[in-house]
C-alpha cells in the first residue's frame, strides 16, 4: 500500500469541493489535460513553455508532483488530505485513474477518491505530522513505516507509536526537529521543505492539550479575552449553569458587547446540543453574543447550525485558540507564558 499526501490548495481553496465531489484536486490551472503527455520529458517541455519565468528547479519540482498524480498513483493507494478548516487529516483510497474534469464550469486535475475517516491530528505522532507537513501539493509519504501506521489510523485506531507500540527501532522516535536537520530534500518526497507554520502549530497544540486540560482551558480563554479589552469572570471548577466565562467591555465590564462563553476541553467533537444549551442560557446572563470553545472541534450538524447563528454565536476550535494565543502572547500573564513558553521567529517566505 502506497501513501500519498495531496493538498487542496495553500489555503484549502478546493477542500470543500474535493470532499463533495469525492476527488483529490490539485492546481496548475494553466497546465492542460495531463493525459496529453506520454513521458515526463514531454511534461517538462510543456512546463518550460507555460512557465518560462519560473526557475528551472521550481519547474522540476512541479513536474515531480504532476507526473505521479497523473501516472504513478494507483487505485487502492491511501491518500491523506490535511484540512485547513479544522485540525484534522482526511483519509481515503484512490478509486480510479487521473481525470481532467470540469466541475461547476471549471477544469480541474483530479483523482477519484473514496474518502473515509477524518482523523484528528492528535491521533498522529509528531513524526507523521512532520511527514504530512510538506509544503508540496503532492508527495509520497513512506518514512518510518508511515504507510503501515496510517493504515491503522484509517481503521479507526490511533498511531501505534502513540500507543507505545513502536513498529521499528530505526529512529521512529526521532523528533521532527532532528528530522528536519538530518533529512535530504528530494522533490516529490516528504523530506522536501515542510510547512514550518503547521509544524509549529502542531507543537503548540500538543502543549496546550497537555497543560491546559479541563478547567485550565477556561482560564486560558479568559486571559485571551482580557488581552482583547474585556473584563472577564471565569467560573470556578464544577457546575457552571451552562456558561464558563462571562465577559463585557468597559471599566467594569458593563458595556457591550457582553458575551457568554462555554468551554469544552474534550478531544472529541461536541454536538449540536451544546450549541443549543449555550443559546438557551445567554439571555439568563444578559449576553448579547455567545462563544463556544470546542478544543476537539464540532460535528457537521453543529457546524451547519452555527452558520445560521453567525451574528449571535461564534465557534472556536483548536486552530482558532492557537491563532488567538499567537496574536495575544506578549500580553498574556507571566504564569501562562511560563506554562506555554513560545518565541517568535522570522523565516523566508519564498521556500515554495
PDB file of N, CA and C in Angstrom, residues 211-292:
ATOM      1  N   UNK A 211      -1.179  20.742  28.899  1.00  0.00           N
ATOM      2  CA  UNK A 211      -1.045  21.627  30.055  1.00  0.00           C
ATOM      3  C   UNK A 211      -2.376  22.261  30.461  1.00  0.00           C
ATOM      4  N   UNK A 212      -3.193  22.610  29.479  1.00  0.00           N
ATOM      5  CA  UNK A 212      -4.439  23.329  29.780  1.00  0.00           C
ATOM      6  C   UNK A 212      -5.646  22.415  29.630  1.00  0.00           C
ATOM      7  N   UNK A 213      -5.632  21.334  30.376  1.00  0.00           N
ATOM      8  CA  UNK A 213      -6.741  20.388  30.351  1.00  0.00           C
ATOM      9  C   UNK A 213      -7.869  20.874  31.245  1.00  0.00           C
ATOM     10  N   UNK A 214      -9.075  20.408  30.956  1.00  0.00           N
ATOM     11  CA  UNK A 214     -10.216  20.687  31.818  1.00  0.00           C
ATOM     12  C   UNK A 214     -10.438  22.166  32.052  1.00  0.00           C
ATOM     13  N   UNK A 215     -10.587  22.535  33.334  1.00  0.00           N
ATOM     14  CA  UNK A 215     -10.929  23.914  33.672  1.00  0.00           C
ATOM     15  C   UNK A 215      -9.815  24.885  33.313  1.00  0.00           C
ATOM     16  N   UNK A 216      -8.581  24.428  33.202  1.00  0.00           N
ATOM     17  CA  UNK A 216      -7.473  25.336  32.889  1.00  0.00           C
ATOM     18  C   UNK A 216      -7.640  25.942  31.501  1.00  0.00           C
ATOM     19  N   UNK A 217      -8.340  25.248  30.601  1.00  0.00           N
ATOM     20  CA  UNK A 217      -8.569  25.822  29.282  1.00  0.00           C
ATOM     21  C   UNK A 217      -9.459  27.058  29.397  1.00  0.00           C
ATOM     22  N   UNK A 218     -10.409  27.046  30.309  1.00  0.00           N
ATOM     23  CA  UNK A 218     -11.246  28.226  30.548  1.00  0.00           C
ATOM     24  C   UNK A 218     -10.392  29.408  31.006  1.00  0.00           C
ATOM     25  N   UNK A 219      -9.413  29.137  31.860  1.00  0.00           N
ATOM     26  CA  UNK A 219      -8.527  30.206  32.329  1.00  0.00           C
ATOM     27  C   UNK A 219      -7.730  30.792  31.174  1.00  0.00           C
ATOM     28  N   UNK A 220      -7.270  29.944  30.266  1.00  0.00           N
ATOM     29  CA  UNK A 220      -6.528  30.426  29.100  1.00  0.00           C
ATOM     30  C   UNK A 220      -7.416  31.293  28.212  1.00  0.00           C
ATOM     31  N   UNK A 221      -8.641  30.832  27.961  1.00  0.00           N
ATOM     32  CA  UNK A 221      -9.569  31.601  27.122  1.00  0.00           C
ATOM     33  C   UNK A 221      -9.888  32.941  27.788  1.00  0.00           C
ATOM     34  N   UNK A 222     -10.097  32.927  29.092  1.00  0.00           N
ATOM     35  CA  UNK A 222     -10.362  34.172  29.809  1.00  0.00           C
ATOM     36  C   UNK A 222      -9.206  35.148  29.679  1.00  0.00           C
ATOM     37  N   UNK A 223      -7.971  34.650  29.776  1.00  0.00           N
ATOM     38  CA  UNK A 223      -6.794  35.517  29.642  1.00  0.00           C
ATOM     39  C   UNK A 223      -6.702  36.103  28.238  1.00  0.00           C
ATOM     40  N   UNK A 224      -7.042  35.314  27.229  1.00  0.00           N
ATOM     41  CA  UNK A 224      -7.032  35.821  25.848  1.00  0.00           C
ATOM     42  C   UNK A 224      -8.056  36.943  25.697  1.00  0.00           C
ATOM     43  N   UNK A 225      -9.254  36.748  26.244  1.00  0.00           N
ATOM     44  CA  UNK A 225     -10.299  37.774  26.146  1.00  0.00           C
ATOM     45  C   UNK A 225      -9.879  39.060  26.868  1.00  0.00           C
ATOM     46  N   UNK A 226      -9.160  38.920  27.955  1.00  0.00           N
ATOM     47  CA  UNK A 226      -8.685  40.109  28.666  1.00  0.00           C
ATOM     48  C   UNK A 226      -7.730  40.920  27.796  1.00  0.00           C
ATOM     49  N   UNK A 227      -6.901  40.250  27.007  1.00  0.00           N
ATOM     50  CA  UNK A 227      -5.994  40.984  26.109  1.00  0.00           C
ATOM     51  C   UNK A 227      -6.768  41.731  25.030  1.00  0.00           C
ATOM     52  N   UNK A 228      -8.012  41.341  24.794  1.00  0.00           N
ATOM     53  CA  UNK A 228      -8.848  41.990  23.789  1.00  0.00           C
ATOM     54  C   UNK A 228      -9.712  43.108  24.390  1.00  0.00           C
ATOM     55  N   UNK A 229      -9.465  43.438  25.650  1.00  0.00           N
ATOM     56  CA  UNK A 229     -10.155  44.560  26.281  1.00  0.00           C
ATOM     57  C   UNK A 229     -11.402  44.206  27.047  1.00  0.00           C
ATOM     58  N   UNK A 230     -11.625  42.925  27.338  1.00  0.00           N
ATOM     59  CA  UNK A 230     -12.807  42.511  28.091  1.00  0.00           C
ATOM     60  C   UNK A 230     -12.497  42.428  29.591  1.00  0.00           C
ATOM     61  N   UNK A 231     -13.507  42.754  30.398  1.00  0.00           N
ATOM     62  CA  UNK A 231     -13.486  42.416  31.815  1.00  0.00           C
ATOM     63  C   UNK A 231     -14.076  41.009  31.913  1.00  0.00           C
ATOM     64  N   UNK A 232     -13.377  40.104  32.566  1.00  0.00           N
ATOM     65  CA  UNK A 232     -13.709  38.680  32.471  1.00  0.00           C
ATOM     66  C   UNK A 232     -13.968  38.083  33.848  1.00  0.00           C
ATOM     67  N   UNK A 233     -14.982  37.223  33.908  1.00  0.00           N
ATOM     68  CA  UNK A 233     -15.234  36.442  35.116  1.00  0.00           C
ATOM     69  C   UNK A 233     -15.285  34.972  34.705  1.00  0.00           C
ATOM     70  N   UNK A 234     -14.318  34.194  35.205  1.00  0.00           N
ATOM     71  CA  UNK A 234     -14.245  32.767  34.889  1.00  0.00           C
ATOM     72  C   UNK A 234     -14.873  31.989  36.034  1.00  0.00           C
ATOM     73  N   UNK A 235     -15.837  31.142  35.731  1.00  0.00           N
ATOM     74  CA  UNK A 235     -16.499  30.343  36.760  1.00  0.00           C
ATOM     75  C   UNK A 235     -15.512  29.373  37.392  1.00  0.00           C
ATOM     76  N   UNK A 236     -15.655  29.085  38.683  1.00  0.00           N
ATOM     77  CA  UNK A 236     -14.782  28.091  39.319  1.00  0.00           C
ATOM     78  C   UNK A 236     -15.100  26.695  38.799  1.00  0.00           C
ATOM     79  N   UNK A 237     -14.205  25.728  39.034  1.00  0.00           N
ATOM     80  CA  UNK A 237     -14.483  24.356  38.599  1.00  0.00           C
ATOM     81  C   UNK A 237     -15.795  23.853  39.188  1.00  0.00           C
ATOM     82  N   UNK A 238     -16.478  23.010  38.423  1.00  0.00           N
ATOM     83  CA  UNK A 238     -17.746  22.471  38.883  1.00  0.00           C
ATOM     84  C   UNK A 238     -18.901  22.963  38.034  1.00  0.00           C
ATOM     85  N   UNK A 239     -20.109  22.825  38.549  1.00  0.00           N
ATOM     86  CA  UNK A 239     -21.302  23.229  37.808  1.00  0.00           C
ATOM     87  C   UNK A 239     -21.240  24.708  37.490  1.00  0.00           C
ATOM     88  N   UNK A 240     -21.556  25.044  36.219  1.00  0.00           N
ATOM     89  CA  UNK A 240     -21.422  26.435  35.801  1.00  0.00           C
ATOM     90  C   UNK A 240     -22.692  27.006  35.176  1.00  0.00           C
ATOM     91  N   UNK A 241     -23.758  26.234  35.206  1.00  0.00           N
ATOM     92  CA  UNK A 241     -25.007  26.735  34.642  1.00  0.00           C
ATOM     93  C   UNK A 241     -24.970  26.905  33.129  1.00  0.00           C
ATOM     94  N   UNK A 242     -24.089  26.207  32.468  1.00  0.00           N
ATOM     95  CA  UNK A 242     -24.027  26.276  31.007  1.00  0.00           C
ATOM     96  C   UNK A 242     -23.095  27.342  30.485  1.00  0.00           C
ATOM     97  N   UNK A 243     -22.465  28.122  31.375  1.00  0.00           N
ATOM     98  CA  UNK A 243     -21.553  29.186  30.955  1.00  0.00           C
ATOM     99  C   UNK A 243     -20.288  29.125  31.810  1.00  0.00           C
ATOM    100  N   UNK A 244     -19.142  29.079  31.156  1.00  0.00           N
ATOM    101  CA  UNK A 244     -17.867  29.025  31.874  1.00  0.00           C
ATOM    102  C   UNK A 244     -17.256  30.406  32.089  1.00  0.00           C
ATOM    103  N   UNK A 245     -17.560  31.346  31.191  1.00  0.00           N
ATOM    104  CA  UNK A 245     -16.983  32.693  31.267  1.00  0.00           C
ATOM    105  C   UNK A 245     -18.049  33.694  30.866  1.00  0.00           C
ATOM    106  N   UNK A 246     -18.109  34.804  31.586  1.00  0.00           N
ATOM    107  CA  UNK A 246     -18.881  35.958  31.125  1.00  0.00           C
ATOM    108  C   UNK A 246     -17.894  37.112  31.001  1.00  0.00           C
ATOM    109  N   UNK A 247     -18.096  37.917  29.975  1.00  0.00           N
ATOM    110  CA  UNK A 247     -17.145  38.999  29.707  1.00  0.00           C
ATOM    111  C   UNK A 247     -17.871  40.175  29.084  1.00  0.00           C
ATOM    112  N   UNK A 248     -17.427  41.366  29.425  1.00  0.00           N
ATOM    113  CA  UNK A 248     -18.019  42.577  28.867  1.00  0.00           C
ATOM    114  C   UNK A 248     -16.970  43.662  28.715  1.00  0.00           C
ATOM    115  N   UNK A 249     -17.284  44.639  27.906  1.00  0.00           N
ATOM    116  CA  UNK A 249     -16.367  45.759  27.678  1.00  0.00           C
ATOM    117  C   UNK A 249     -16.583  46.835  28.749  1.00  0.00           C
ATOM    118  N   UNK A 250     -15.689  47.811  28.741  1.00  0.00           N
ATOM    119  CA  UNK A 250     -15.809  48.928  29.679  1.00  0.00           C
ATOM    120  C   UNK A 250     -15.050  48.679  30.960  1.00  0.00           C
ATOM    121  N   UNK A 251     -14.873  49.726  31.791  1.00  0.00           N
ATOM    122  CA  UNK A 251     -14.079  49.623  33.021  1.00  0.00           C
ATOM    123  C   UNK A 251     -14.570  48.535  33.971  1.00  0.00           C
ATOM    124  N   UNK A 252     -15.899  48.356  34.043  1.00  0.00           N
ATOM    125  CA  UNK A 252     -16.457  47.353  34.950  1.00  0.00           C
ATOM    126  C   UNK A 252     -17.046  46.153  34.221  1.00  0.00           C
ATOM    127  N   UNK A 253     -16.947  46.150  32.894  1.00  0.00           N
ATOM    128  CA  UNK A 253     -17.492  45.042  32.120  1.00  0.00           C
ATOM    129  C   UNK A 253     -18.978  45.150  31.860  1.00  0.00           C
ATOM    130  N   UNK A 254     -19.545  46.365  32.059  1.00  0.00           N
ATOM    131  CA  UNK A 254     -20.977  46.542  31.860  1.00  0.00           C
ATOM    132  C   UNK A 254     -21.333  46.882  30.410  1.00  0.00           C
ATOM    133  N   UNK A 255     -20.330  47.305  29.651  1.00  0.00           N
ATOM    134  CA  UNK A 255     -20.603  47.783  28.287  1.00  0.00           C
ATOM    135  C   UNK A 255     -20.694  46.623  27.306  1.00  0.00           C
ATOM    136  N   UNK A 256     -21.325  46.926  26.166  1.00  0.00           N
ATOM    137  CA  UNK A 256     -21.461  45.922  25.109  1.00  0.00           C
ATOM    138  C   UNK A 256     -20.248  45.951  24.182  1.00  0.00           C
ATOM    139  N   UNK A 257     -19.971  44.797  23.545  1.00  0.00           N
ATOM    140  CA  UNK A 257     -20.730  43.544  23.628  1.00  0.00           C
ATOM    141  C   UNK A 257     -20.432  42.780  24.916  1.00  0.00           C
ATOM    142  N   UNK A 258     -21.480  42.138  25.420  1.00  0.00           N
ATOM    143  CA  UNK A 258     -21.342  41.260  26.575  1.00  0.00           C
ATOM    144  C   UNK A 258     -21.494  39.832  26.072  1.00  0.00           C
ATOM    145  N   UNK A 259     -20.537  38.993  26.389  1.00  0.00           N
ATOM    146  CA  UNK A 259     -20.548  37.646  25.815  1.00  0.00           C
ATOM    147  C   UNK A 259     -20.550  36.575  26.903  1.00  0.00           C
ATOM    148  N   UNK A 260     -21.204  35.468  26.573  1.00  0.00           N
ATOM    149  CA  UNK A 260     -21.206  34.271  27.417  1.00  0.00           C
ATOM    150  C   UNK A 260     -20.401  33.205  26.679  1.00  0.00           C
ATOM    151  N   UNK A 261     -19.526  32.544  27.412  1.00  0.00           N
ATOM    152  CA  UNK A 261     -18.602  31.591  26.790  1.00  0.00           C
ATOM    153  C   UNK A 261     -18.762  30.216  27.423  1.00  0.00           C
ATOM    154  N   UNK A 262     -18.930  29.218  26.585  1.00  0.00           N
ATOM    155  CA  UNK A 262     -18.929  27.827  27.032  1.00  0.00           C
ATOM    156  C   UNK A 262     -17.652  27.174  26.504  1.00  0.00           C
ATOM    157  N   UNK A 263     -16.891  26.524  27.379  1.00  0.00           N
ATOM    158  CA  UNK A 263     -15.603  25.941  27.007  1.00  0.00           C
ATOM    159  C   UNK A 263     -15.668  24.424  27.157  1.00  0.00           C
ATOM    160  N   UNK A 264     -15.353  23.716  26.076  1.00  0.00           N
ATOM    161  CA  UNK A 264     -15.313  22.257  26.078  1.00  0.00           C
ATOM    162  C   UNK A 264     -13.887  21.825  25.727  1.00  0.00           C
ATOM    163  N   UNK A 265     -13.217  21.205  26.689  1.00  0.00           N
ATOM    164  CA  UNK A 265     -11.811  20.849  26.509  1.00  0.00           C
ATOM    165  C   UNK A 265     -11.614  19.423  26.014  1.00  0.00           C
ATOM    166  N   UNK A 266     -12.687  18.701  25.803  1.00  0.00           N
ATOM    167  CA  UNK A 266     -12.573  17.303  25.386  1.00  0.00           C
ATOM    168  C   UNK A 266     -11.942  17.184  23.999  1.00  0.00           C
ATOM    169  N   UNK A 267     -11.320  16.022  23.727  1.00  0.00           N
ATOM    170  CA  UNK A 267     -10.664  15.786  22.448  1.00  0.00           C
ATOM    171  C   UNK A 267     -11.660  15.464  21.343  1.00  0.00           C
ATOM    172  N   UNK A 268     -12.839  14.976  21.700  1.00  0.00           N
ATOM    173  CA  UNK A 268     -13.847  14.610  20.706  1.00  0.00           C
ATOM    174  C   UNK A 268     -14.710  15.811  20.341  1.00  0.00           C
ATOM    175  N   UNK A 269     -15.318  15.750  19.166  1.00  0.00           N
ATOM    176  CA  UNK A 269     -16.172  16.835  18.681  1.00  0.00           C
ATOM    177  C   UNK A 269     -17.434  16.938  19.526  1.00  0.00           C
ATOM    178  N   UNK A 270     -17.899  18.166  19.775  1.00  0.00           N
ATOM    179  CA  UNK A 270     -19.137  18.363  20.528  1.00  0.00           C
ATOM    180  C   UNK A 270     -20.299  18.469  19.558  1.00  0.00           C
ATOM    181  N   UNK A 271     -21.475  18.072  20.036  1.00  0.00           N
ATOM    182  CA  UNK A 271     -22.628  18.040  19.141  1.00  0.00           C
ATOM    183  C   UNK A 271     -23.507  19.272  19.302  1.00  0.00           C
ATOM    184  N   UNK A 272     -24.573  19.293  18.536  1.00  0.00           N
ATOM    185  CA  UNK A 272     -25.398  20.491  18.436  1.00  0.00           C
ATOM    186  C   UNK A 272     -26.109  20.819  19.748  1.00  0.00           C
ATOM    187  N   UNK A 273     -26.264  19.830  20.627  1.00  0.00           N
ATOM    188  CA  UNK A 273     -26.949  20.094  21.898  1.00  0.00           C
ATOM    189  C   UNK A 273     -26.183  21.115  22.742  1.00  0.00           C
ATOM    190  N   UNK A 274     -24.857  21.127  22.622  1.00  0.00           N
ATOM    191  CA  UNK A 274     -24.041  22.087  23.378  1.00  0.00           C
ATOM    192  C   UNK A 274     -24.302  23.503  22.874  1.00  0.00           C
ATOM    193  N   UNK A 275     -24.412  23.652  21.567  1.00  0.00           N
ATOM    194  CA  UNK A 275     -24.707  24.971  20.990  1.00  0.00           C
ATOM    195  C   UNK A 275     -26.078  25.456  21.447  1.00  0.00           C
ATOM    196  N   UNK A 276     -27.047  24.584  21.439  1.00  0.00           N
ATOM    197  CA  UNK A 276     -28.405  24.973  21.840  1.00  0.00           C
ATOM    198  C   UNK A 276     -28.467  25.312  23.325  1.00  0.00           C
ATOM    199  N   UNK A 277     -27.667  24.600  24.126  1.00  0.00           N
ATOM    200  CA  UNK A 277     -27.612  24.919  25.557  1.00  0.00           C
ATOM    201  C   UNK A 277     -27.066  26.323  25.773  1.00  0.00           C
ATOM    202  N   UNK A 278     -25.995  26.653  25.051  1.00  0.00           N
ATOM    203  CA  UNK A 278     -25.425  27.992  25.173  1.00  0.00           C
ATOM    204  C   UNK A 278     -26.419  29.042  24.713  1.00  0.00           C
ATOM    205  N   UNK A 279     -27.078  28.778  23.602  1.00  0.00           N
ATOM    206  CA  UNK A 279     -28.072  29.714  23.083  1.00  0.00           C
ATOM    207  C   UNK A 279     -29.195  29.931  24.094  1.00  0.00           C
ATOM    208  N   UNK A 280     -29.553  28.860  24.810  1.00  0.00           N
ATOM    209  CA  UNK A 280     -30.667  28.951  25.757  1.00  0.00           C
ATOM    210  C   UNK A 280     -30.349  29.747  27.009  1.00  0.00           C
ATOM    211  N   UNK A 281     -29.072  29.759  27.427  1.00  0.00           N
ATOM    212  CA  UNK A 281     -28.736  30.427  28.684  1.00  0.00           C
ATOM    213  C   UNK A 281     -28.172  31.828  28.485  1.00  0.00           C
ATOM    214  N   UNK A 282     -27.935  32.228  27.239  1.00  0.00           N
ATOM    215  CA  UNK A 282     -27.349  33.550  27.007  1.00  0.00           C
ATOM    216  C   UNK A 282     -28.196  34.665  27.612  1.00  0.00           C
ATOM    217  N   UNK A 283     -29.528  34.558  27.467  1.00  0.00           N
ATOM    218  CA  UNK A 283     -30.392  35.615  28.000  1.00  0.00           C
ATOM    219  C   UNK A 283     -30.345  35.673  29.523  1.00  0.00           C
ATOM    220  N   UNK A 284     -30.108  34.525  30.162  1.00  0.00           N
ATOM    221  CA  UNK A 284     -30.035  34.498  31.624  1.00  0.00           C
ATOM    222  C   UNK A 284     -28.847  35.309  32.137  1.00  0.00           C
ATOM    223  N   UNK A 285     -27.805  35.427  31.309  1.00  0.00           N
ATOM    224  CA  UNK A 285     -26.615  36.176  31.695  1.00  0.00           C
ATOM    225  C   UNK A 285     -26.558  37.546  31.011  1.00  0.00           C
ATOM    226  N   UNK A 286     -27.678  37.953  30.409  1.00  0.00           N
ATOM    227  CA  UNK A 286     -27.756  39.250  29.716  1.00  0.00           C
ATOM    228  C   UNK A 286     -26.673  39.393  28.652  1.00  0.00           C
ATOM    229  N   UNK A 287     -26.363  38.284  27.997  1.00  0.00           N
ATOM    230  CA  UNK A 287     -25.301  38.280  26.988  1.00  0.00           C
ATOM    231  C   UNK A 287     -25.860  38.655  25.616  1.00  0.00           C
ATOM    232  N   UNK A 288     -25.131  39.514  24.911  1.00  0.00           N
ATOM    233  CA  UNK A 288     -25.524  39.873  23.548  1.00  0.00           C
ATOM    234  C   UNK A 288     -25.080  38.800  22.553  1.00  0.00           C
ATOM    235  N   UNK A 289     -23.956  38.176  22.853  1.00  0.00           N
ATOM    236  CA  UNK A 289     -23.374  37.197  21.944  1.00  0.00           C
ATOM    237  C   UNK A 289     -22.795  36.036  22.740  1.00  0.00           C
ATOM    238  N   UNK A 290     -22.575  34.936  22.030  1.00  0.00           N
ATOM    239  CA  UNK A 290     -22.019  33.755  22.672  1.00  0.00           C
ATOM    240  C   UNK A 290     -20.777  33.267  21.947  1.00  0.00           C
ATOM    241  N   UNK A 291     -19.903  32.597  22.692  1.00  0.00           N
ATOM    242  CA  UNK A 291     -18.707  31.984  22.119  1.00  0.00           C
ATOM    243  C   UNK A 291     -18.633  30.550  22.635  1.00  0.00           C
ATOM    244  N   UNK A 292     -18.615  29.598  21.709  1.00  0.00           N
ATOM    245  CA  UNK A 292     -18.460  28.195  22.065  1.00  0.00           C
ATOM    246  C   UNK A 292     -17.038  27.777  21.714  1.00  0.00           C
TER     247      UNK A 292
END
